[in-house]
Structures are given as structure tokens and as C-alpha cells.
């Protein structure tokens, strides 16, 4: 995003005051070259399939997005009004770059794309997502995912 | 976002991420992050710019091959047209549809009528947009668009309307209906002909400064501030109108 000094003062102050989690450890996992990795996208944009449950204020769980999802199936119910949605209305890749990922897989730059991707709603405090995130890790491992691309909004 | 990276990585799943607020990422220190200079809502830079989106994606994924971390890199390319004008003016683009004039004495009926007339005028452009693009981002409220418009308009009156989705608090149904209306307006106006592609800042300026819909939402906010419903106050206070449009 633009440097904070380019935002309206109240908004910049609000962002600076956001409490960020601190961790004692710095986990680090290695892996094969990108051309052999299996990539899943995990977004916090509050995306979900049209017939799935909407996100609400404080939602702590995630929604499953099948790997063969089409752009018209996804909507965004993130609760924040400060997120610009005009780009998403024009092109879903600006939130969720699945077309680009599919291209990289076709070209062999990336090994494969996961069978499932996932979405959280980023307005929830990170600590409240921990339980769901750890549960999600097991699903990702079962899908043989060797790289997750995390995308905020 | 960085918290998720920490949780997943500590469970054995390698992660890389896009960072939008560098200051947050510096504090959280997730394993791998690529800071991009784009606004909220634009982690991959610009709509309909696959080359830029691909550069961002490849730069973020390349971090998976870095040998040690935490690593926070800056994406060097700020070249997308829309991203280059984060606070751009409306110069160079104008909505081709003449909108109703602002309501000078906003009594309940005139404001509601002006909004519903405006919405009816934009509706064919919305339908055209859906057919042209084969998709719509409208749908979060679960209400038909016309019903969503009537429902939102009713909040500018004296009486709070009946809740069409009783399983969800009415304030959050309002929030979702407003989100659907805003999406429909943007999809409609960007389907219209013209040689200039509006930037997101121009679209936001158009919606918040020129439409009767925005005028109605400010009135809904004013009325809700006097309500006893705390959820309604919260939604209309911070979840309906962007902070940048409320004097921030």
C-alpha cells in the first residue's frame, strides 16, 4: 500500500495502532525448487463461493475454494469498508491470482496448484485465527502442498 | 496475514506472502514476505494487467527458494497505472450517465426517491456488465438487487425496516446490502462506453461525491447514530463508509 504518510492521518494512525502479534520463534521450512512445489493460495480477502456462508464481524474460520473454481463463483464479504473492491469487480486476479498461478503451472514454472485454496476474513485479530490455521495446515499437508501463498487485501 | 504465515510454517507448511502494510510485517516477522506499494484491495497491483500480476506473483513465490529468513523484500515495480495514482483526482474521466442533482432538502422521501431513480437508471448498465464480463461480485447479502436497494433506502426513514434475513442481525444485513449496491454501481459505471479507463480513486470519488446512493448512506449513518441499536451504530459508523470519506 502507499506509505502511511500518504494516507489520511486518521486512517494512518489507526493502522499504526493495530496490535500485531509477537512470536518467540521464527519457524522456517525448506523445500524443493519452485518447479517442483505444489502451491495453495490462502487469502484473507473474505472470499467464498456464492452459496457458502458469508463472513461476519469476528469470523474465525475459513472457507474452502476448490482449485477449479470459476471467477463468477467467488464473492467477497470481508466486513471492512476501507478495502477498495473496484479492482475485484473488474478482475478477480487482483485479489486471488488463480489465472496467473494456472499459467505458471502450465509453463512449468510452478510444479502444480493445490486441489483446494482457502479464505479467511482478515479483519479478525490474527490470534483468533490460530486454531483454524493450525487445522488448515493439516489439510494442506494432506493435499501435499509444499508452498502457501498468503494474500492480504 | 503474517500471523497466518507463522502458524502454518510452524506446522510444517512453507509460506510466502504479500505484505501491504510494511510496518505490520516488520513487527510480525513472518517467514517470507514481499511488500508491494499498492492500496488495500490491490495486492496484485492492477486489474486487467496480467503482466504486472504475474511479476508480483513470481516475486512472491521466488521467496520460497530463499535459503534463510525471515525475509522481507520490496517489490520494485510500481508501474501500474491505477496503483500509480493512489490519491488521484477525477480529472480525465467522467461518468457518462447524468446523475440526479443532489437533494438540497433531504427529507426522507425525496432522498429515497432520488436514490431509487438513480439506481433504476444504472441497473441496465449493471445487467450489461454482468453479461459482458460473465461474472458479478454482487451477492453477499443474498437479496435481489432491487430488494437490497429498497431495504437500504428504508434506513433513511423514521422506521427501521423488517429484517429480510432474520438469522443475521439486521445491522449486518444492512452492511451486506450496502456492499452489494456499491459493487453494482461500480460494475455498472465501468461497463459504460468511454476512451478513458477510470482509476479506482476516480471510481471511489465518483461514488462518494456524486451519487445519490452515497448521499443516502450518509443520511443513514446520521440517523443510525441516534438509534439505540449498538450494532447498527457500529455498522453505519465504521463498516459502511470508508474512513477516508468520513473526515479522517
XYZ file of C-alpha atoms in Angstrom, chain A residues 2-148:
147
model
C 1.167 3.614 -0.214
C 3.457 4.792 2.548
C 1.449 5.619 5.634
C 2.364 9.296 5.300
C 0.324 9.408 2.102
C -2.879 8.245 3.792
C -5.423 10.375 5.633
C -3.979 10.959 9.097
C -6.804 9.237 10.968
C -6.506 6.131 8.827
C -2.701 6.042 9.090
C -2.893 6.386 12.868
C -5.478 3.629 13.012
C -3.139 1.323 11.060
C -0.122 2.158 13.191
C -2.131 1.439 16.337
C -3.156 -2.027 15.158
C -1.770 -4.529 17.614
C 0.432 -7.067 15.854
C 1.170 -10.487 17.322
C 4.739 -11.119 18.502
C 6.282 -14.567 18.346
C 9.213 -16.039 20.274
C 10.208 -18.383 17.465
C 10.928 -17.936 13.773
C 9.775 -21.142 12.060
C 11.359 -21.901 8.717
C 10.629 -24.784 6.370
C 12.711 -25.558 3.327
C 11.538 -27.371 0.238
C 12.203 -28.266 -3.374
C 12.650 -25.757 -6.205
C 9.525 -23.874 -7.241
C 9.196 -26.021 -10.339
C 8.509 -28.986 -8.079
C 6.358 -27.242 -5.493
C 2.608 -27.604 -5.093
C 1.133 -24.190 -4.326
C -2.054 -23.257 -2.491
C -3.394 -19.727 -2.166
C -4.695 -18.616 1.220
C -6.312 -15.204 1.127
C -7.679 -13.037 3.919
C -9.980 -11.213 1.497
C -13.138 -12.802 2.856
C -13.756 -14.605 -0.435
C -16.074 -17.561 -0.724
C -18.258 -19.405 -3.150
C -21.552 -17.681 -3.774
C -23.532 -20.389 -1.962
C -21.162 -20.638 1.006
C -21.605 -18.790 4.313
C -20.851 -15.064 4.360
C -18.132 -13.810 6.662
C -19.326 -11.810 9.643
C -17.526 -9.491 12.036
C -15.165 -11.670 14.063
C -15.357 -14.768 11.826
C -12.556 -17.087 12.914
C -12.978 -19.888 10.393
C -12.069 -20.277 6.758
C -13.913 -21.080 3.560
C -12.784 -23.724 1.077
C -12.222 -22.667 -2.522
C -11.957 -25.594 -4.963
C -8.977 -25.459 -7.308
C -11.216 -25.499 -10.370
C -13.338 -22.575 -9.175
C -14.501 -20.092 -11.819
C -14.361 -16.337 -11.302
C -18.133 -15.910 -11.203
C -18.410 -18.310 -8.283
C -16.466 -16.117 -5.854
C -17.787 -13.154 -3.916
C -16.217 -11.075 -1.160
C -17.941 -10.490 2.171
C -14.985 -9.007 4.058
C -16.500 -6.643 6.614
C -14.079 -3.752 6.126
C -15.297 -0.818 4.089
C -11.765 0.537 3.692
C -10.830 -2.076 1.115
C -11.129 -0.969 -2.466
C -13.255 -3.554 -4.268
C -13.345 -1.859 -7.655
C -10.412 -3.887 -8.951
C -12.011 -7.146 -7.849
C -15.192 -6.203 -9.694
C -13.151 -5.933 -12.876
C -10.700 -8.801 -12.439
C -10.622 -11.427 -9.698
C -6.872 -11.895 -10.103
C -6.225 -8.649 -8.279
C -7.402 -10.390 -5.063
C -6.891 -14.011 -5.940
C -4.397 -14.677 -8.754
C -5.619 -18.098 -9.759
C -5.421 -17.450 -13.512
C -1.807 -16.350 -13.101
C -0.987 -19.385 -10.946
C -2.570 -21.699 -13.519
C -0.381 -20.063 -16.203
C 2.768 -20.650 -14.163
C 1.796 -24.287 -13.686
C 1.132 -24.726 -17.421
C 4.552 -23.253 -18.188
C 6.308 -25.448 -15.665
C 7.499 -22.520 -13.539
C 5.449 -23.925 -10.636
C 5.064 -27.658 -10.097
C 1.325 -27.780 -9.518
C -1.590 -25.947 -7.969
C -3.352 -27.407 -4.942
C -6.729 -29.073 -5.232
C -8.099 -26.582 -2.696
C -7.391 -22.991 -1.740
C -8.731 -21.194 1.326
C -10.010 -17.849 2.526
C -10.122 -16.168 5.904
C -11.555 -12.745 6.713
C -8.649 -10.530 7.644
C -10.447 -8.122 9.946
C -10.360 -10.771 12.687
C -7.409 -10.487 15.088
C -4.621 -12.878 13.980
C -4.525 -14.698 17.334
C -8.166 -15.697 16.880
C -7.290 -17.390 13.589
C -4.611 -19.612 15.153
C -6.807 -22.622 15.834
C -8.261 -22.617 12.321
C -4.841 -22.000 10.784
C -3.289 -24.977 12.557
C -6.226 -27.136 11.494
C -5.780 -25.847 7.948
C -2.097 -26.836 7.985
C -3.125 -30.484 8.328
C -5.421 -30.175 5.307
C -2.663 -28.532 3.287
C -0.224 -31.277 4.153
C -2.780 -33.891 3.135
C -3.053 -32.118 -0.233
C 0.793 -32.383 -0.482
C 1.094 -28.591 -0.561
C 4.734 -27.513 -0.372
C 4.198 -23.774 -0.609
C 1.395 -21.467 0.512
